[in-house]
Amino acid sequence: MRNRLILNYPASIWSARWKDALPAGNGSIGAAVYGGCCEETVMLTHENLWWQGTDDPVPDVSGRLPEVRRLLAERRAPEADKVLADALKERGYNPRVACPLPLGDLKWIVRAERAFADYSRTLDMETGLVTVAWADGDTRLKRELFVSRADDAVVCRLTADGPLRLGGVVWLDLHDIADARMPFGGVSALPTDAESFGEGAFVYYAARKDDGTDFGAVALVRAEGGELSPREKGLAYEGAASIQVVAKVFYDGDRSEAWPRLAAELADEASAQLGFSALLERHAALHAPIFNRMTLDLHADEAERSLSNEELLLRAYKGQAPVAMLEKMWAYGRYLLVSSSREGGNPSPLMGLWSGEYTGFWAFNMINENLQMNYWQALSGNMPETLLAVFDYFERLLDDFRENAARLYGCRGIYIPAPTSPQSGRIGIIYPHIIHWTGGAGWIAQHYYDYYLHTGDISFLRERALPFLMETATFYRDFFTIGEDGFYVSSPSNSPENTPGNYWSKLATGCEETTMETTINATMDFAIAKEVLTHLAEGMRIAGGYDEAEIAGWEAMLARIPPYQINADGAVREWMHPDFDDNYEHRHQSHVYPLFPGTEVTKEREPALFEAFVTAIRKRLVIGLKQQSGWSLAHMANSYARTGEGDLALESLDILARSCVLSNFFTVHNDWRGMGIGVDLEWAPFQIDANMGWTAALQEMLLFGVPGRLSLLPALPTRLSRGAAGPLLARGAIEASLEWDAEAGRLRAKLTAKAADADVAVTVPARFVPAGAPTEYRITLQRGQPITLAFTASEGVLAE
């Protein structure tokens, strides 16, 4: 039951019911099952169906950059804030980032004889199967659905076990037009020329998006023992023992071509007599191996694991998330990533694959935290292939990123704006805090190099990671200037998405009308640049074939990056410039990047600096708690896991569990003070990043590694005293499977080098070795040959 979600009621009767639905997906196609009995809705989506965006060339405003820098140097930051944004507007640039468009709804009517009873809806995360079940008198009805990874189709079956024969209607239509309502008022446009009808055993549906192209679906309906007849928009079924619907979708083109093509594909599959069970088996054979590559068992009580989501949430609301909820939320984040990310496609954006809004609220790919959080779990969770969609996506848009760099800043290399979409990588939001954040490409570059470190794939390093790192470093070479002290200056600069304290206080007293986020020398700028340059030089030497003088040129840039600065209160400064004071009342923690998600600063290497970063994190949980929401609490949990403070990491997840989690376990961007149970869905946007960040945080508590060093259970919370996990994947391409009993002082670790022989320093918590014994042990791993280490507080360390 660890990998199963159980709910006692269907999606909320409120609007935006898709936020309460149970999700299924194959990485490209998404389905959100509302869970109705007599009237069911399944929202369909596709990763490539986006609209309402523009893709106009970026005007060249790079000539205004000296003015921005001059104003900042003259301490006229509010004036500098608007220069580039206004320059773009003056040139007529009015961009818009595209947002996902719901493809449509699969609708069911099931004729009922009695009122429903014994209702449940479940999600089996190991297979991706969503089940809605209820009783109608003496008949047990069950509707099952999955999205096939093997056949690229939505597969659904309705069965009746008992005397009742099935009757009703099935059709396809536009997604619920109530979801055209937008937060804070307003109504989105709708697709045009919607059309649906039934013919023979097929239901056809299409509509037109704003670029004049069509999207839609074709569904094949099979009625076992019954009859089909056309009805308005779809097909009626009568006298059947079961109904099977297989739907294929298209997201671009013309309906007159797509309909016959998809119908032919469905007819071919029907001629092979592939029933529901056979189709599910084909899908699960691809889905389950990825999902099951790592397991987590926190020894939750079996009775607790059998509780519904609603019951677990009520227990979490009392103060602590039940252990069964910790397990299920971990598995859910994993399931959502597998279901919404696939090689060759697009990365999982802020709403994953399941946005039901016609104009999505923050529904794009956002890389000043959110997309990265979606993928923090991928490598440590032993699912590196899910990251390939990220690399594929950004490489498709490289020309746009080069254009941004050249026309905004007059630089070579690439500049990736915080929001992008598959339609365009050009800067699509011209707010100053978006324009002036230059760290996007560097943060994505971390994933490139981490992929190499976790997999040892030298071909990937040479062919994909190093070229991307070089494009990113080239931008820094052109963008940074040199100050009077010989160190680089980053101007304009931005620490996402924070306003310096000395400007924040003006806002609080009403002296300013807007935020002011344009600064000089945000700590994050230099942390990311240092990481990029370090990885580039290191990677070039590993890959070979590069001129040493070229490598030395990149390394020389490292010497010009200023050292981190510390406030009088002992916390690392967020801006390395005297004109900008720290502001702890904000959810972002951008300046702690060197500690997390970076690996530059560790307790072993730089203990004093490490403590300064720890102090900065603690300030956010104390002073800045009132600003925290779903994703930021997940970030906080990851940060505390990296500092070795497992109980504080788990406390962050507890707050998240009781304030920002819906009944289907989707997480929302809800201020924790807005309570939790009964979150107002009209406001709180669904954001999948906190789901993914939850999974990553638990993995951070269990394992941390850099090449040559592996820390086992570095932040084990007191409540998670027993468990088993693995195989996790660590930098250095090392797999680790762990079993522990903290109360008994026992830890068993199975370690395997996946790519090459490795000498590793393994550290363990003191509770797992005899008093006074070392907590660090050096071992040599030979590729592919596992070593098992047994640590015991009573007997010491044994190698098996």
Tab-separated table of C-alpha atoms in Angstrom, residues 515-749:
chain	number	residue	atom	x	y	z
A	515	THR	CA	9.205	46.067	-5.734
A	516	MET	CA	12.747	47.036	-6.609
A	517	GLU	CA	14.893	44.016	-7.383
A	518	THR	CA	17.619	45.436	-9.614
A	519	THR	CA	20.923	45.380	-7.771
A	520	ILE	CA	24.665	44.844	-8.043
A	521	ASN	CA	26.492	41.617	-7.148
A	522	ALA	CA	23.797	39.233	-6.023
A	523	THR	CA	25.614	36.414	-4.250
A	524	MET	CA	23.812	33.870	-6.396
A	525	ASP	CA	25.293	35.341	-9.598
A	526	PHE	CA	28.830	34.609	-8.465
A	527	ALA	CA	27.977	31.265	-6.878
A	528	ILE	CA	26.532	29.992	-10.148
A	529	ALA	CA	29.341	31.479	-12.238
A	530	LYS	CA	31.973	29.904	-9.975
A	531	GLU	CA	30.254	26.529	-10.305
A	532	VAL	CA	30.041	26.829	-14.107
A	533	LEU	CA	33.706	27.744	-14.489
A	534	THR	CA	34.850	25.048	-12.068
A	535	HIS	CA	32.845	22.355	-13.819
A	536	LEU	CA	33.927	23.550	-17.244
A	537	ALA	CA	37.660	23.407	-16.453
A	538	GLU	CA	37.343	20.121	-14.574
A	539	GLY	CA	35.225	18.575	-17.319
A	540	MET	CA	37.587	19.656	-20.082
A	541	ARG	CA	40.474	17.915	-18.353
A	542	ILE	CA	38.426	14.757	-17.808
A	543	ALA	CA	37.195	14.660	-21.400
A	544	GLY	CA	40.633	15.373	-22.859
A	545	GLY	CA	41.445	16.953	-26.189
A	546	TYR	CA	41.384	20.553	-24.992
A	547	ASP	CA	44.300	22.962	-25.034
A	548	GLU	CA	45.674	23.588	-21.544
A	549	ALA	CA	45.913	27.314	-22.244
A	550	GLU	CA	42.184	27.403	-22.985
A	551	ILE	CA	41.422	25.647	-19.718
A	552	ALA	CA	43.732	28.012	-17.845
A	553	GLY	CA	41.837	30.955	-19.356
A	554	TRP	CA	38.570	29.769	-17.805
A	555	GLU	CA	40.288	29.069	-14.498
A	556	ALA	CA	41.740	32.582	-14.456
A	557	MET	CA	38.186	33.905	-14.314
A	558	LEU	CA	37.696	32.061	-11.024
A	559	ALA	CA	40.332	34.229	-9.360
A	560	ARG	CA	38.278	37.344	-10.151
A	561	ILE	CA	35.092	36.145	-8.456
A	562	PRO	CA	34.790	37.980	-5.125
A	563	PRO	CA	34.702	35.965	-1.882
A	564	TYR	CA	31.410	35.469	-0.098
A	565	GLN	CA	30.566	38.095	2.508
A	566	ILE	CA	29.067	37.625	5.977
A	567	ASN	CA	26.732	39.980	7.865
A	568	ALA	CA	27.311	41.071	11.442
A	569	ASP	CA	24.697	38.501	12.533
A	570	GLY	CA	26.810	35.692	11.069
A	571	ALA	CA	24.673	35.003	7.986
A	572	VAL	CA	26.010	35.000	4.437
A	573	ARG	CA	25.014	38.177	2.627
A	574	GLU	CA	22.496	37.952	-0.193
A	575	TRP	CA	24.112	40.887	-2.024
A	576	MET	CA	27.862	41.375	-2.037
A	577	HIS	CA	27.561	45.149	-2.219
A	578	PRO	CA	27.132	47.778	0.521
A	579	ASP	CA	24.193	49.481	-1.201
A	580	PHE	CA	21.877	46.510	-0.670
A	581	ASP	CA	20.890	45.172	2.736
A	582	ASP	CA	19.697	41.633	3.426
A	583	ASN	CA	15.987	40.926	3.639
A	584	TYR	CA	15.113	37.787	5.572
A	585	GLU	CA	11.359	38.172	5.068
A	586	HIS	CA	11.250	36.314	1.789
A	587	ARG	CA	10.752	32.726	0.701
A	588	HIS	CA	13.601	32.480	-1.808
A	589	GLN	CA	17.002	31.327	-0.527
A	590	SER	CA	19.026	32.104	-3.629
A	591	HIS	CA	22.181	33.162	-1.796
A	592	VAL	CA	22.659	29.755	-0.138
A	593	TYR	CA	23.205	28.190	-3.571
A	594	PRO	CA	26.827	27.184	-2.773
A	595	LEU	CA	25.525	24.904	-0.003
A	596	PHE	CA	22.313	23.777	-1.711
A	597	PRO	CA	21.566	22.975	-4.457
A	598	GLY	CA	25.259	23.461	-5.162
A	599	THR	CA	27.991	21.452	-3.475
A	600	GLU	CA	30.772	24.051	-3.236
A	601	VAL	CA	30.525	24.639	0.513
A	602	THR	CA	30.525	21.638	2.840
A	603	LYS	CA	31.160	21.272	6.540
A	604	GLU	CA	34.313	19.240	5.869
A	605	ARG	CA	35.888	21.722	3.451
A	606	GLU	CA	34.995	25.104	4.962
A	607	PRO	CA	33.375	24.736	8.406
A	608	ALA	CA	33.230	28.466	9.228
A	609	LEU	CA	31.671	29.431	5.897
A	610	PHE	CA	29.341	26.441	6.162
A	611	GLU	CA	27.990	27.797	9.468
A	612	ALA	CA	27.391	31.201	7.871
A	613	PHE	CA	25.197	29.546	5.238
A	614	VAL	CA	23.395	27.539	7.936
A	615	THR	CA	22.663	30.783	9.780
A	616	ALA	CA	21.211	32.301	6.609
A	617	ILE	CA	18.871	29.328	6.196
A	618	ARG	CA	17.692	29.489	9.809
A	619	LYS	CA	16.823	33.155	9.422
A	620	ARG	CA	14.314	32.196	6.717
A	621	LEU	CA	12.533	29.628	8.892
A	622	VAL	CA	12.286	32.004	11.851
A	623	ILE	CA	11.991	35.559	10.542
A	624	GLY	CA	10.805	34.606	7.075
A	625	LEU	CA	8.369	31.829	8.006
A	626	LYS	CA	5.352	34.014	7.296
A	627	GLN	CA	6.452	34.243	3.662
A	628	GLN	CA	6.735	30.498	3.080
A	629	SER	CA	4.534	28.515	0.687
A	630	GLY	CA	4.488	24.997	-0.755
A	631	TRP	CA	7.571	25.010	-2.953
A	632	SER	CA	9.644	27.127	-0.538
A	633	LEU	CA	8.940	24.763	2.349
A	634	ALA	CA	10.136	21.920	0.133
A	635	HIS	CA	13.262	23.932	-0.634
A	636	MET	CA	13.729	24.555	3.081
A	637	ALA	CA	13.506	20.811	3.730
A	638	ASN	CA	16.221	20.155	1.153
A	639	SER	CA	18.435	22.893	2.591
A	640	TYR	CA	18.152	21.536	6.129
A	641	ALA	CA	18.849	18.033	4.854
A	642	ARG	CA	22.046	19.340	3.277
A	643	THR	CA	23.079	20.958	6.587
A	644	GLY	CA	22.528	17.675	8.416
A	645	GLU	CA	19.527	18.892	10.412
A	646	GLY	CA	17.035	16.153	9.689
A	647	ASP	CA	14.466	17.122	12.316
A	648	LEU	CA	14.223	20.657	10.923
A	649	ALA	CA	13.994	19.252	7.398
A	650	LEU	CA	11.101	17.060	8.472
A	651	GLU	CA	9.460	19.969	10.301
A	652	SER	CA	9.432	21.856	7.003
A	653	LEU	CA	7.622	18.947	5.354
A	654	ASP	CA	5.188	18.806	8.286
A	655	ILE	CA	4.241	22.449	7.725
A	656	LEU	CA	3.881	21.752	4.019
A	657	ALA	CA	1.692	18.698	4.709
A	658	ARG	CA	-0.780	20.581	6.852
A	659	SER	CA	-1.023	23.746	4.788
A	660	CYS	CA	-0.331	23.214	1.095
A	661	VAL	CA	-1.504	19.701	0.139
A	662	LEU	CA	-4.838	18.881	-1.506
A	663	SER	CA	-6.779	15.657	-1.034
A	664	ASN	CA	-5.215	14.093	-4.136
A	665	PHE	CA	-1.834	15.058	-2.641
A	666	PHE	CA	-1.174	17.754	-5.232
A	667	THR	CA	0.776	20.639	-3.686
A	668	VAL	CA	-0.210	24.269	-4.106
A	669	HIS	CA	1.432	27.659	-3.864
A	670	ASN	CA	-0.488	28.482	-0.717
A	671	ASP	CA	0.739	30.773	2.036
A	672	TRP	CA	0.877	28.425	5.027
A	673	ARG	CA	-1.119	30.970	7.022
A	674	GLY	CA	-4.025	30.276	4.654
A	675	MET	CA	-4.363	27.077	6.676
A	676	GLY	CA	-4.582	23.932	4.597
A	677	ILE	CA	-7.613	21.679	4.646
A	678	GLY	CA	-10.079	23.503	2.452
A	679	VAL	CA	-7.473	25.587	0.619
A	680	ASP	CA	-9.261	28.035	-1.667
A	681	LEU	CA	-8.738	26.529	-5.105
A	682	GLU	CA	-9.827	29.750	-6.772
A	683	TRP	CA	-6.600	31.309	-5.562
A	684	ALA	CA	-3.998	28.707	-4.712
A	685	PRO	CA	-2.252	27.676	-7.936
A	686	PHE	CA	-1.305	24.044	-8.288
A	687	GLN	CA	2.493	23.845	-8.472
A	688	ILE	CA	4.035	20.446	-8.934
A	689	ASP	CA	7.471	21.551	-7.735
A	690	ALA	CA	6.666	21.031	-4.047
A	691	ASN	CA	5.557	17.480	-4.838
A	692	MET	CA	8.890	16.846	-6.518
A	693	GLY	CA	10.846	18.749	-3.866
A	694	TRP	CA	9.329	16.563	-1.122
A	695	THR	CA	10.760	13.468	-2.794
A	696	ALA	CA	14.157	15.100	-3.240
A	697	ALA	CA	14.261	16.192	0.413
A	698	LEU	CA	13.772	12.683	1.750
A	699	GLN	CA	16.537	11.443	-0.535
A	700	GLU	CA	18.824	14.251	0.661
A	701	MET	CA	18.241	13.096	4.234
A	702	LEU	CA	19.441	9.604	3.323
A	703	LEU	CA	22.471	10.179	1.110
A	704	PHE	CA	24.829	12.957	0.073
A	705	GLY	CA	27.845	12.477	-2.116
A	706	VAL	CA	30.484	14.303	-4.087
A	707	PRO	CA	33.138	12.435	-6.078
A	708	GLY	CA	35.367	10.628	-3.600
A	709	ARG	CA	33.109	11.176	-0.583
A	710	LEU	CA	29.836	9.565	0.444
A	711	SER	CA	27.774	10.463	3.521
A	712	LEU	CA	25.239	7.845	4.633
A	713	LEU	CA	22.117	9.040	6.469
A	714	PRO	CA	23.533	12.564	6.818
A	715	ALA	CA	20.248	14.056	8.081
A	716	LEU	CA	18.172	11.190	9.445
A	717	PRO	CA	15.188	12.610	11.397
A	718	THR	CA	14.496	11.192	14.833
A	719	ARG	CA	11.034	10.008	13.723
A	720	LEU	CA	12.440	7.898	10.887
A	721	SER	CA	14.452	5.596	13.122
A	722	ARG	CA	13.939	2.481	10.976
A	723	GLY	CA	13.865	2.052	7.250
A	724	ALA	CA	15.303	0.823	3.988
A	725	ALA	CA	15.984	2.730	0.785
A	726	GLY	CA	17.705	2.261	-2.505
A	727	PRO	CA	19.427	1.968	-4.683
A	728	LEU	CA	20.006	5.710	-4.584
A	729	LEU	CA	22.516	7.191	-7.013
A	730	ALA	CA	25.339	9.499	-5.880
A	731	ARG	CA	27.886	11.692	-7.636
A	732	GLY	CA	30.775	9.523	-8.644
A	733	ALA	CA	28.258	7.110	-10.234
A	734	ILE	CA	27.850	5.084	-7.055
A	735	GLU	CA	24.678	3.229	-6.143
A	736	ALA	CA	23.816	2.892	-2.459
A	737	SER	CA	21.169	0.722	-0.827
A	738	LEU	CA	20.620	1.341	2.871
A	739	GLU	CA	18.907	-0.441	5.764
A	740	TRP	CA	18.935	1.123	9.206
A	741	ASP	CA	17.664	0.816	12.747
A	742	ALA	CA	18.823	3.873	14.662
A	743	GLU	CA	17.482	2.678	18.009
A	744	ALA	CA	19.492	-0.532	17.712
A	745	GLY	CA	22.505	1.324	16.252
A	746	ARG	CA	22.592	-0.724	13.034
A	747	LEU	CA	23.225	0.444	9.477
A	748	ARG	CA	23.808	-1.759	6.464
A	749	ALA	CA	24.993	-0.211	3.197
